[in-house]
Short mmCIF file of C-alpha atoms in Angstrom, two decimals:
data_model
loop_
_atom_site.label_atom_id
_atom_site.label_comp_id
_atom_site.label_asym_id
_atom_site.label_seq_id
_atom_site.Cartn_x
_atom_site.Cartn_y
_atom_site.Cartn_z
CA MET M 1 15.69 25.12 -41.41
CA VAL M 2 14.54 22.40 -38.45
CA ASP M 3 17.92 21.76 -37.25
CA ALA M 4 15.93 19.94 -34.12
CA PHE M 5 13.40 19.85 -31.50
CA SER M 6 13.31 17.04 -28.98
CA ARG M 7 10.68 17.00 -26.14
CA THR M 8 10.23 16.39 -22.39
CA ARG M 9 8.44 13.52 -20.89
CA SER M 10 7.69 14.66 -17.24
CA ALA M 11 4.09 13.62 -16.12
CA PRO M 12 1.63 16.88 -17.00
CA GLY M 13 1.07 19.55 -15.00
CA PRO M 14 1.13 23.17 -14.31
CA GLY M 15 3.66 24.29 -16.35
CA LEU M 16 4.25 20.50 -17.86
CA PHE M 17 2.69 19.48 -21.47
CA ALA M 18 0.26 17.04 -21.70
CA PRO M 19 1.54 13.44 -23.20
CA ASP M 20 1.47 13.71 -27.55
CA ALA M 21 -2.53 12.57 -27.83
CA ASP M 22 -2.58 15.86 -26.04
CA ARG M 23 -0.50 18.56 -27.22
CA ALA M 24 -2.15 20.68 -29.69
CA ARG M 25 -4.58 21.33 -26.93
CA PRO M 26 -3.45 23.83 -24.06
CA ARG M 27 -3.91 21.86 -20.46
CA THR M 28 -5.68 23.66 -17.40
CA PRO M 29 -4.14 23.81 -14.33
CA ALA M 30 -6.15 23.49 -11.49
CA GLY M 31 -6.75 26.14 -9.69
CA GLU M 32 -7.09 28.28 -12.39
CA ARG M 33 -10.41 28.39 -12.30
CA GLY M 34 -11.21 27.53 -16.08
CA THR M 35 -7.90 29.90 -16.98
CA ARG M 36 -5.53 28.03 -19.55
CA THR M 37 -1.51 28.00 -17.97
CA ARG M 38 -0.10 31.07 -20.29
CA THR M 39 2.89 30.05 -22.99
CA ALA M 40 6.37 31.41 -22.29
CA LEU M 41 8.35 31.42 -25.83
CA VAL M 42 12.02 31.61 -25.47
CA THR M 43 14.76 32.79 -28.08
CA GLY M 44 18.66 31.74 -27.40
CA ALA M 45 17.86 29.11 -24.78
CA SER M 46 20.67 27.10 -25.44
CA SER M 47 22.76 29.13 -23.37
CA GLY M 48 23.67 32.82 -21.09
CA ILE M 49 20.22 34.46 -20.53
CA GLY M 50 17.83 33.03 -22.46
CA ALA M 51 18.99 29.33 -19.87
CA ALA M 52 18.55 31.71 -16.80
CA VAL M 53 14.95 32.83 -17.93
CA ALA M 54 14.11 28.92 -19.15
CA ARG M 55 14.13 28.19 -15.28
CA ARG M 56 13.22 30.94 -13.44
CA LEU M 57 9.95 31.03 -16.01
CA ALA M 58 10.49 27.59 -14.54
CA ASP M 59 10.28 28.14 -10.99
CA GLU M 60 7.12 29.53 -11.31
CA GLY M 61 5.61 26.67 -12.12
CA ASP M 62 1.92 28.26 -13.81
CA TRP M 63 4.48 28.76 -17.27
CA ARG M 64 4.15 25.66 -20.42
CA LEU M 65 7.96 26.40 -22.07
CA VAL M 66 8.90 26.44 -25.84
CA LEU M 67 12.49 27.19 -26.27
CA THR M 68 14.95 28.09 -29.21
CA GLY M 69 18.26 28.41 -30.63
CA ARG M 70 20.87 26.90 -32.84
CA ASP M 71 22.92 24.67 -30.09
CA PRO M 72 20.53 21.06 -30.39
CA SER M 73 22.26 19.40 -27.48
CA ARG M 74 23.03 22.38 -25.15
CA LEU M 75 19.19 23.15 -25.72
CA ARG M 76 17.85 19.82 -25.07
CA GLU M 77 19.69 20.21 -21.24
CA VAL M 78 17.63 23.42 -20.71
CA ALA M 79 14.75 22.34 -21.77
CA GLU M 80 15.16 19.34 -18.80
CA ASP M 81 16.02 20.88 -16.99
CA ALA M 82 12.77 23.10 -17.16
CA SER M 83 10.45 20.41 -18.48
CA ALA M 84 9.91 22.69 -21.00
CA THR M 85 9.63 22.10 -25.75
CA ALA M 86 12.63 22.12 -26.87
CA PHE M 87 13.14 23.22 -30.52
CA ALA M 88 15.94 23.87 -32.52
CA ALA M 89 17.12 26.23 -35.01
CA ASP M 90 18.62 28.82 -36.73
CA LEU M 91 16.21 32.01 -37.10
CA THR M 92 17.84 34.06 -39.84
CA LEU M 93 16.65 31.02 -42.58
CA PRO M 94 14.85 31.72 -44.57
CA GLY M 95 11.11 30.53 -42.88
CA ALA M 96 12.18 29.16 -39.52
CA GLU M 97 11.01 31.56 -37.43
CA ARG M 98 7.40 30.92 -38.99
CA LYS M 99 8.22 27.28 -38.79
CA LEU M 100 8.56 28.00 -34.66
CA ALA M 101 5.18 29.79 -34.61
CA ASP M 102 3.61 27.62 -36.18
CA PHE M 103 5.56 25.11 -33.05
CA ALA M 104 4.73 26.92 -30.08
CA LEU M 105 1.31 27.57 -31.29
CA ALA M 106 0.63 23.25 -32.19
CA THR M 107 2.35 22.30 -29.21
CA ALA M 108 1.60 25.07 -26.29
CA GLY M 109 -1.39 27.11 -27.84
CA PRO M 110 -1.42 31.03 -27.89
CA VAL M 111 1.77 33.11 -27.09
CA ASP M 112 1.03 34.99 -24.68
CA LEU M 113 4.88 36.35 -23.81
CA LEU M 114 7.83 36.95 -26.39
CA VAL M 115 11.82 36.66 -24.06
CA ALA M 116 13.52 37.80 -27.63
CA GLY M 117 16.94 36.41 -26.27
CA ALA M 118 18.92 35.86 -28.99
CA GLY M 119 21.99 37.57 -29.74
CA ILE M 120 26.03 37.67 -30.35
CA GLY M 121 28.43 40.12 -30.60
CA TRP M 122 32.06 40.67 -31.86
CA ALA M 123 34.75 42.16 -30.36
CA GLY M 124 37.20 44.75 -32.85
CA GLU M 125 37.68 47.86 -34.78
CA PHE M 126 34.88 48.54 -37.18
CA ARG M 127 37.18 48.55 -40.29
CA ASP M 128 38.56 45.17 -39.58
CA MET M 129 35.32 43.42 -38.91
CA PRO M 130 34.78 40.94 -41.50
CA PRO M 131 31.47 42.00 -44.10
CA HIS M 132 29.79 39.26 -43.01
CA ALA M 133 30.53 39.59 -39.53
CA ILE M 134 28.47 42.54 -40.37
CA ASP M 135 25.92 41.41 -41.80
CA GLU M 136 25.41 37.91 -39.00
CA VAL M 137 25.40 40.41 -36.15
CA PHE M 138 22.31 41.99 -37.18
CA ASP M 139 20.04 38.84 -38.73
CA ILE M 140 20.53 37.94 -35.38
CA ASP M 141 19.99 39.88 -32.62
CA VAL M 142 17.93 42.54 -34.78
CA LEU M 143 16.06 40.68 -38.24
CA ALA M 144 14.92 37.83 -36.51
CA THR M 145 13.70 39.15 -33.68
CA LEU M 146 10.67 41.25 -35.30
CA ARG M 147 10.27 38.86 -37.69
CA LEU M 148 9.14 36.87 -34.78
CA VAL M 149 7.37 39.76 -32.97
CA ARG M 150 6.02 40.51 -36.65
CA LEU M 151 4.82 36.89 -36.92
CA LEU M 152 3.12 37.07 -33.09
CA LEU M 153 1.54 40.21 -32.61
CA PRO M 154 -1.53 39.74 -34.21
CA GLY M 155 -2.38 36.21 -32.15
CA MET M 156 -1.55 38.21 -28.82
CA ILE M 157 -3.61 41.91 -29.88
CA GLU M 158 -6.38 38.99 -30.88
CA ALA M 159 -6.85 37.90 -27.19
CA GLY M 160 -5.89 41.64 -25.96
CA SER M 161 -2.43 40.78 -23.13
CA GLY M 162 0.41 39.49 -23.71
CA ARG M 163 4.33 41.03 -23.24
CA VAL M 164 7.16 41.28 -25.57
CA VAL M 165 10.21 41.45 -23.64
CA LEU M 166 13.48 42.23 -25.72
CA ILE M 167 17.05 42.01 -23.95
CA GLY M 168 19.04 44.90 -25.83
CA SER M 169 22.26 46.31 -24.25
CA LEU M 170 24.17 49.31 -21.83
CA ALA M 171 26.09 48.92 -25.59
CA GLY M 172 22.85 50.19 -27.12
CA CYS M 173 22.19 53.29 -25.08
CA VAL M 174 25.76 54.79 -25.25
CA GLY M 175 27.74 53.12 -27.91
CA VAL M 176 30.66 51.17 -26.46
CA ARG M 177 34.00 51.22 -28.30
CA ASP M 178 35.44 48.24 -30.69
CA GLU M 179 31.37 47.63 -30.46
CA ALA M 180 30.70 49.83 -32.78
CA VAL M 181 27.81 47.03 -35.30
CA TYR M 182 27.15 45.43 -31.88
CA SER M 183 26.45 48.38 -30.13
CA ALA M 184 24.44 49.54 -33.01
CA ALA M 185 22.15 46.21 -33.31
CA LYS M 186 21.60 46.36 -29.70
CA ALA M 187 20.51 50.42 -30.32
CA ALA M 188 17.49 49.61 -33.37
CA LEU M 189 16.37 47.37 -30.67
CA GLY M 190 15.58 49.89 -28.40
CA ALA M 191 14.33 52.01 -30.74
CA PHE M 192 11.73 49.68 -32.27
CA ALA M 193 11.07 48.85 -27.80
CA ASP M 194 10.20 51.69 -27.84
CA ALA M 195 8.22 52.95 -31.29
CA LEU M 196 6.44 49.49 -31.18
CA ARG M 197 4.76 50.26 -26.82
CA TYR M 198 3.76 53.90 -28.09
CA GLU M 199 1.43 51.60 -31.81
CA LEU M 200 0.52 49.12 -29.31
CA ARG M 201 -0.91 51.42 -26.50
CA GLY M 202 -4.69 50.53 -25.61
CA THR M 203 -4.38 46.93 -27.45
CA GLY M 204 -3.59 45.06 -24.37
CA VAL M 205 -0.52 44.55 -24.62
CA GLY M 206 2.75 44.68 -23.02
CA VAL M 207 7.15 45.63 -24.41
CA THR M 208 9.47 44.93 -22.08
CA HIS M 209 12.89 47.14 -23.07
CA VAL M 210 15.68 45.44 -21.58
CA VAL M 211 19.25 46.85 -20.22
CA PRO M 212 21.92 45.03 -19.17
CA GLY M 213 25.96 45.46 -18.93
CA VAL M 214 28.04 43.15 -18.42
CA VAL M 215 26.67 39.50 -18.04
CA ASP M 216 28.86 36.52 -17.22
CA THR M 217 27.99 33.95 -19.77
CA PRO M 218 29.80 32.24 -23.05
CA PHE M 219 28.55 35.35 -24.55
CA PHE M 220 32.88 37.40 -24.55
CA GLU M 221 34.14 33.46 -25.90
CA ARG M 222 31.68 33.27 -29.31
CA ARG M 223 32.03 37.39 -30.14
CA GLY M 224 35.88 36.25 -30.25
CA ALA M 225 37.48 39.23 -27.05
CA PRO M 226 37.31 38.67 -23.29
CA TYR M 227 35.95 41.15 -21.05
CA ARG M 228 38.71 42.47 -19.24
CA ARG M 229 37.33 46.69 -17.70
CA SER M 230 37.51 46.14 -13.69
CA ARG M 231 34.81 48.60 -14.46
CA PRO M 232 31.51 47.72 -14.81
CA ARG M 233 31.62 43.50 -12.92
CA PRO M 234 30.22 41.16 -14.81
CA VAL M 235 26.24 40.18 -13.09
CA PRO M 236 25.19 37.12 -13.28
CA ALA M 237 22.43 35.41 -15.67
CA GLU M 238 20.26 34.95 -12.54
CA ARG M 239 19.97 38.01 -11.75
CA VAL M 240 19.04 39.20 -15.58
CA ALA M 241 16.21 36.61 -16.04
CA ASP M 242 14.65 37.49 -12.37
CA ALA M 243 14.58 41.66 -14.11
CA VAL M 244 13.35 39.16 -16.94
CA ARG M 245 10.68 38.16 -14.28
CA ARG M 246 9.92 40.44 -12.79
CA ALA M 247 9.11 43.44 -15.72
CA ALA M 248 7.13 40.62 -16.81
CA ALA M 249 5.09 39.91 -13.53
CA ARG M 250 5.17 43.77 -13.81
CA GLY M 251 4.10 45.24 -17.11
CA ARG M 252 7.50 47.00 -16.75
CA ASP M 253 8.10 48.87 -20.33
CA GLU M 254 12.31 49.93 -19.28
CA VAL M 255 14.50 47.71 -16.72
CA TYR M 256 18.11 48.18 -15.81
CA VAL M 257 19.96 45.66 -14.56
CA PRO M 258 22.21 46.68 -12.56
CA GLY M 259 20.21 49.86 -12.09
CA TRP M 260 22.31 51.68 -11.40
CA LEU M 261 23.32 52.28 -15.09
CA ARG M 262 19.84 53.83 -16.52
CA LEU M 263 22.68 56.67 -14.79
CA PRO M 264 25.23 57.51 -17.49
CA CYS M 265 21.87 56.16 -20.32
CA ARG M 266 20.27 59.35 -19.09
CA VAL M 267 24.00 61.31 -19.25
CA ARG M 268 24.41 60.35 -22.11
CA GLY M 269 21.09 62.01 -22.89
CA ALA M 270 21.04 64.88 -20.88
CA ALA M 271 24.75 66.32 -21.63
CA PRO M 272 26.05 64.22 -24.70
CA GLY M 273 28.94 65.79 -25.46
CA LEU M 274 29.85 66.21 -21.62
CA TYR M 275 28.76 62.35 -22.40
CA ARG M 276 31.48 61.00 -24.93
CA ARG M 277 34.36 63.34 -23.31
CA MET M 278 34.62 61.28 -20.21
CA ALA M 279 33.50 58.04 -22.17
CA ALA M 280 36.51 59.48 -24.74
CA ARG M 281 39.17 59.68 -21.37
CA PHE M 282 37.81 56.70 -19.26
CA GLY M 283 37.09 54.88 -21.45
#
């Protein structure tokens, strides 16, 4: 069920939309020799990493942006900053992902880049976690993303190009105390990214798994507990957005933000017993 949607009123140009009468017909910007403007769809774009990604892509000037999120007012602000079209929706509701995909196709054309940034967390011991919170984390972090990817993949495969960027988490690689369900959800996204990448080999469609550590966003306020660890230190959402932009441009399969986070993930994979002892001692 759609909560709201808005459209920017800027004049047409690279990365912007044409007037209403021409919205279903993507324009060809000057200097691209007959190629159409690329379309990017960003979920979770009303704040945090998704909003930062939208602004970074807008800076490039050659993307038609469709943004979605659950907060209409915040989403509208981000869309105005990024000269994008906003489609506010709760993607966990039945049929919402179909409405979003149809909207993106009608207003901006086939989607070339999907950045799945929507996600929530929950902090606390698993035995204290309400059942509805378990469902909500998996519905938003995993199921809504998989359903949307499933709808957009056929168009990318038919075009022989495109990229799916999944925003994961270090918690999905190593597991984090008091974030059992969130860790499980992000681990599911990581496994999905690997399996889908193998499946799409030779189609021209790529899958990027972005693995950030702690990011300075409203995520921690909304999960119900602030971030209190001294390490790792939070990084700005813009740093993750830069990594997303570079990974999409270069066709990277997996990116860690910051890069040193690759090390604990590698230790976890190569010496799981040692890693578990260290994690139990140092948290």
